[in-house]
CSV table of C-alpha atoms in Angstrom, one decimal:
chain,number,residue,atom,x,y,z
A,33,ARG,CA,-13.4,41.1,-58.8
A,34,ILE,CA,-10.5,39.1,-60.3
A,35,ILE,CA,-11.9,35.8,-58.9
A,36,ARG,CA,-15.4,36.4,-60.1
A,37,ASN,CA,-15.0,38.3,-63.4
A,38,GLU,CA,-11.6,37.4,-64.8
A,39,MET,CA,-11.3,33.9,-63.5
A,40,LYS,CA,-15.0,33.2,-64.0
A,41,ASN,CA,-15.1,31.5,-60.6
A,42,GLU,CA,-18.5,31.5,-58.9
A,43,VAL,CA,-17.7,28.7,-56.6
A,44,THR,CA,-15.0,30.1,-54.3
A,45,GLN,CA,-16.4,31.1,-51.0
A,46,ILE,CA,-15.4,34.7,-50.2
A,47,VAL,CA,-15.9,36.1,-46.7
A,48,TYR,CA,-15.2,39.8,-46.1
A,49,ILE,CA,-14.2,41.1,-42.7
A,50,SER,CA,-14.3,44.9,-42.1
A,51,ARG,CA,-15.2,47.5,-39.5
A,52,ARG,CA,-17.1,49.5,-42.2
A,53,LYS,CA,-20.7,48.6,-42.8
A,54,ASP,CA,-20.8,50.7,-45.9
A,55,TYR,CA,-18.6,48.2,-47.7
A,56,ALA,CA,-21.3,45.5,-47.5
A,57,MET,CA,-23.5,47.0,-50.2
A,58,ALA,CA,-20.5,47.6,-52.6
A,59,LEU,CA,-19.7,43.9,-52.3
A,60,PHE,CA,-22.8,42.6,-54.1
A,61,GLU,CA,-21.0,43.0,-57.4
A,62,VAL,CA,-18.6,40.2,-56.4
A,63,ARG,CA,-21.2,38.0,-54.7
A,64,PRO,CA,-19.4,37.2,-51.5
A,65,PHE,CA,-20.5,34.3,-49.3
A,66,ASP,CA,-20.7,36.5,-46.2
A,67,PHE,CA,-19.7,39.7,-44.6
A,68,ILE,CA,-18.5,39.9,-41.0
A,69,LEU,CA,-18.3,43.1,-39.0
A,70,LYS,CA,-15.4,43.9,-36.6
A,71,PRO,CA,-15.1,43.3,-33.8
A,72,ILE,CA,-15.5,39.7,-34.7
A,73,ASP,CA,-18.0,37.6,-32.8
A,74,ARG,CA,-16.5,34.2,-32.3
A,75,GLU,CA,-19.8,32.3,-32.7
A,76,GLU,CA,-20.7,34.1,-35.9
A,77,LEU,CA,-17.2,33.3,-37.3
A,78,LYS,CA,-17.7,29.7,-36.4
A,79,ARG,CA,-21.1,29.6,-38.1
A,80,VAL,CA,-19.8,31.2,-41.3
A,81,PHE,CA,-16.8,28.9,-41.6
A,82,LYS,CA,-18.9,25.8,-40.8
A,83,THR,CA,-21.3,26.6,-43.5
A,84,ALA,CA,-18.5,27.5,-46.0
A,85,LEU,CA,-16.7,24.3,-45.2
A,86,ARG,CA,-19.9,22.2,-45.8
A,87,LEU,CA,-20.3,23.9,-49.2
A,88,ILE,CA,-16.6,23.4,-50.1
A,89,LYS,CA,-16.7,19.7,-49.1
A,90,LYS,CA,-19.9,19.2,-51.2
A,91,SER,CA,-18.3,20.9,-54.2
A,92,ASN,CA,-15.5,18.2,-54.3
A,93,LEU,CA,-17.9,15.5,-55.4
A,94,SER,CA,-18.0,14.4,-59.0
A,95,PHE,CA,-20.5,13.6,-61.8
A,96,GLN,CA,-19.7,10.4,-63.7
A,97,PHE,CA,-20.7,9.7,-67.3
A,98,ASN,CA,-19.5,7.5,-70.2
A,99,ILE,CA,-18.3,8.4,-73.7
A,100,GLY,CA,-17.9,5.1,-75.5
A,101,ASN,CA,-16.0,2.7,-73.2
A,102,THR,CA,-14.4,5.6,-71.3
A,103,THR,CA,-15.8,6.6,-67.9
A,104,ILE,CA,-15.3,10.3,-67.2
A,105,ASN,CA,-15.6,12.2,-63.9
A,106,ARG,CA,-16.2,15.9,-63.6
A,107,LEU,CA,-16.2,17.8,-60.4
A,108,MET,CA,-19.8,19.0,-59.5
A,109,LYS,CA,-18.4,22.4,-58.6
A,110,ASP,CA,-16.9,22.8,-62.2
A,111,ILE,CA,-20.2,22.0,-64.0
A,112,LEU,CA,-22.2,25.0,-65.2
A,113,TYR,CA,-25.1,23.2,-66.8
A,114,PHE,CA,-26.4,20.2,-68.7
A,115,GLU,CA,-28.3,20.6,-72.0
A,116,SER,CA,-30.5,17.8,-73.4
A,117,ASN,CA,-31.2,17.3,-77.1
A,118,ASN,CA,-33.1,14.0,-77.7
A,119,ARG,CA,-30.8,11.4,-76.1
A,120,LYS,CA,-27.6,13.4,-76.3
A,121,ILE,CA,-26.6,15.4,-73.3
A,122,LYS,CA,-24.1,18.3,-73.4
A,123,ILE,CA,-22.2,18.9,-70.2
A,124,VAL,CA,-20.8,22.4,-70.0
A,125,THR,CA,-18.0,22.9,-67.5
A,126,ILE,CA,-15.6,25.8,-66.7
A,127,ASP,CA,-13.2,24.1,-69.0
A,128,GLY,CA,-15.5,23.5,-72.0
A,129,ALA,CA,-18.2,21.1,-73.2
A,130,GLU,CA,-18.6,17.4,-73.9
A,131,SER,CA,-21.5,15.3,-75.1
A,132,PHE,CA,-22.6,11.9,-74.0
A,133,TYR,CA,-25.7,9.7,-74.5
A,134,GLY,CA,-28.1,9.5,-71.6
A,135,LYS,CA,-31.3,10.8,-69.9
A,136,MET,CA,-31.8,14.0,-68.0
A,137,ASP,CA,-33.6,12.1,-65.3
A,138,ASP,CA,-30.5,10.0,-64.7
A,139,VAL,CA,-28.4,13.2,-64.6
A,140,LEU,CA,-30.8,14.7,-62.0
A,141,ILE,CA,-30.4,11.6,-59.8
A,142,GLN,CA,-26.6,12.3,-59.6
A,143,THR,CA,-26.9,16.0,-59.1
A,144,GLN,CA,-30.1,16.5,-57.0
A,145,ARG,CA,-28.2,17.0,-53.7
A,146,HIS,CA,-25.8,19.5,-55.3
A,147,ASP,CA,-28.0,22.6,-56.0
A,148,PHE,CA,-28.8,21.7,-59.6
A,149,LEU,CA,-32.1,23.1,-60.9
A,150,TYR,CA,-34.3,22.2,-63.9
A,151,THR,CA,-35.0,25.6,-65.5
A,152,HIS,CA,-36.5,24.0,-68.6
A,153,LYS,CA,-37.1,20.4,-69.8
A,154,SER,CA,-33.8,20.7,-71.7
A,155,TYR,CA,-31.6,22.5,-69.1
A,156,LEU,CA,-30.3,21.5,-65.7
A,157,ILE,CA,-28.2,24.3,-64.2
A,158,ASN,CA,-25.7,24.5,-61.3
A,159,TYR,CA,-27.2,27.1,-59.1
A,160,ASN,CA,-23.7,28.0,-57.8
A,161,HIS,CA,-22.8,29.1,-61.3
A,162,ALA,CA,-25.9,31.2,-61.9
A,163,SER,CA,-24.7,34.8,-61.8
A,164,ALA,CA,-28.2,36.3,-62.4
A,165,ILE,CA,-31.7,34.9,-62.3
A,166,THR,CA,-34.7,36.8,-63.6
A,167,TYR,CA,-38.3,35.6,-64.0
A,168,THR,CA,-37.7,34.3,-67.5
A,169,GLN,CA,-34.0,33.5,-67.8
A,170,VAL,CA,-30.8,32.7,-66.0
A,171,THR,CA,-27.4,34.0,-66.8
A,172,MET,CA,-24.6,31.6,-66.1
A,173,SER,CA,-21.1,32.5,-65.0
A,174,ASP,CA,-19.7,32.1,-68.5
A,175,GLY,CA,-22.3,34.6,-69.9
A,176,THR,CA,-24.6,32.0,-71.4
A,177,VAL,CA,-28.3,33.0,-71.0
A,178,LEU,CA,-30.7,30.0,-70.6
A,179,PRO,CA,-34.5,30.1,-70.5
A,180,ILE,CA,-36.7,29.4,-67.6
A,181,SER,CA,-39.9,27.7,-68.8
A,182,GLN,CA,-43.2,29.1,-67.6
A,183,LYS,CA,-43.9,25.7,-66.0
A,184,ARG,CA,-40.7,26.0,-63.8
A,185,ARG,CA,-40.8,29.6,-62.7
A,186,LYS,CA,-42.5,29.1,-59.4
A,187,GLU,CA,-40.4,26.1,-58.7
A,188,ILE,CA,-37.2,28.1,-59.3
A,189,ARG,CA,-38.3,30.8,-57.0
A,190,ASP,CA,-39.1,28.3,-54.3
A,191,LEU,CA,-35.8,26.5,-54.7
A,192,GLN,CA,-33.9,29.9,-54.6
A,193,LEU,CA,-35.6,30.7,-51.3
A,194,ARG,CA,-34.9,27.2,-49.9
A,195,ILE,CA,-31.2,27.3,-50.9
A,196,GLY,CA,-30.9,30.8,-49.5
A,197,ARG,CA,-32.4,29.8,-46.1
A,198,ARG,CA,-30.2,26.6,-46.0
A,199,GLU,CA,-27.0,28.7,-46.5
A,200,LYS,CA,-27.8,31.0,-43.6
């Protein structure tokens, strides 16, 4: 609970190991990566750790943008979402927000292999920082609620299913 709620960290991969199956349902509140029952099956443990390691490696890649003559890098795992307003793009990270000039299509090119989703023509979110997704909106790990446009609702559901299958 401290990692998710107080530290606002949705990226850390948490794996619970227990003999008690009844703990599994109680853990949904902290959104663990996986739950392994004792006695531990060696192959299952390998599978879980390989998948977690792949996600961790992927999260160490960065997004690059320019503000004036300065090139800035932000870790993909730290980015919550991008918001476009005309040619100005706001990048919101776990540490705050910055703005730069650019196009959302260029942002999408850098982020498309990192579980970023267009929820609206003006918003590109990091799925790993989405703490709740409903039919019409997404709540980010910082509490920000962003809209899902009617045009993107089916696409978001399909992407959620695809990402969920890939992680298993």
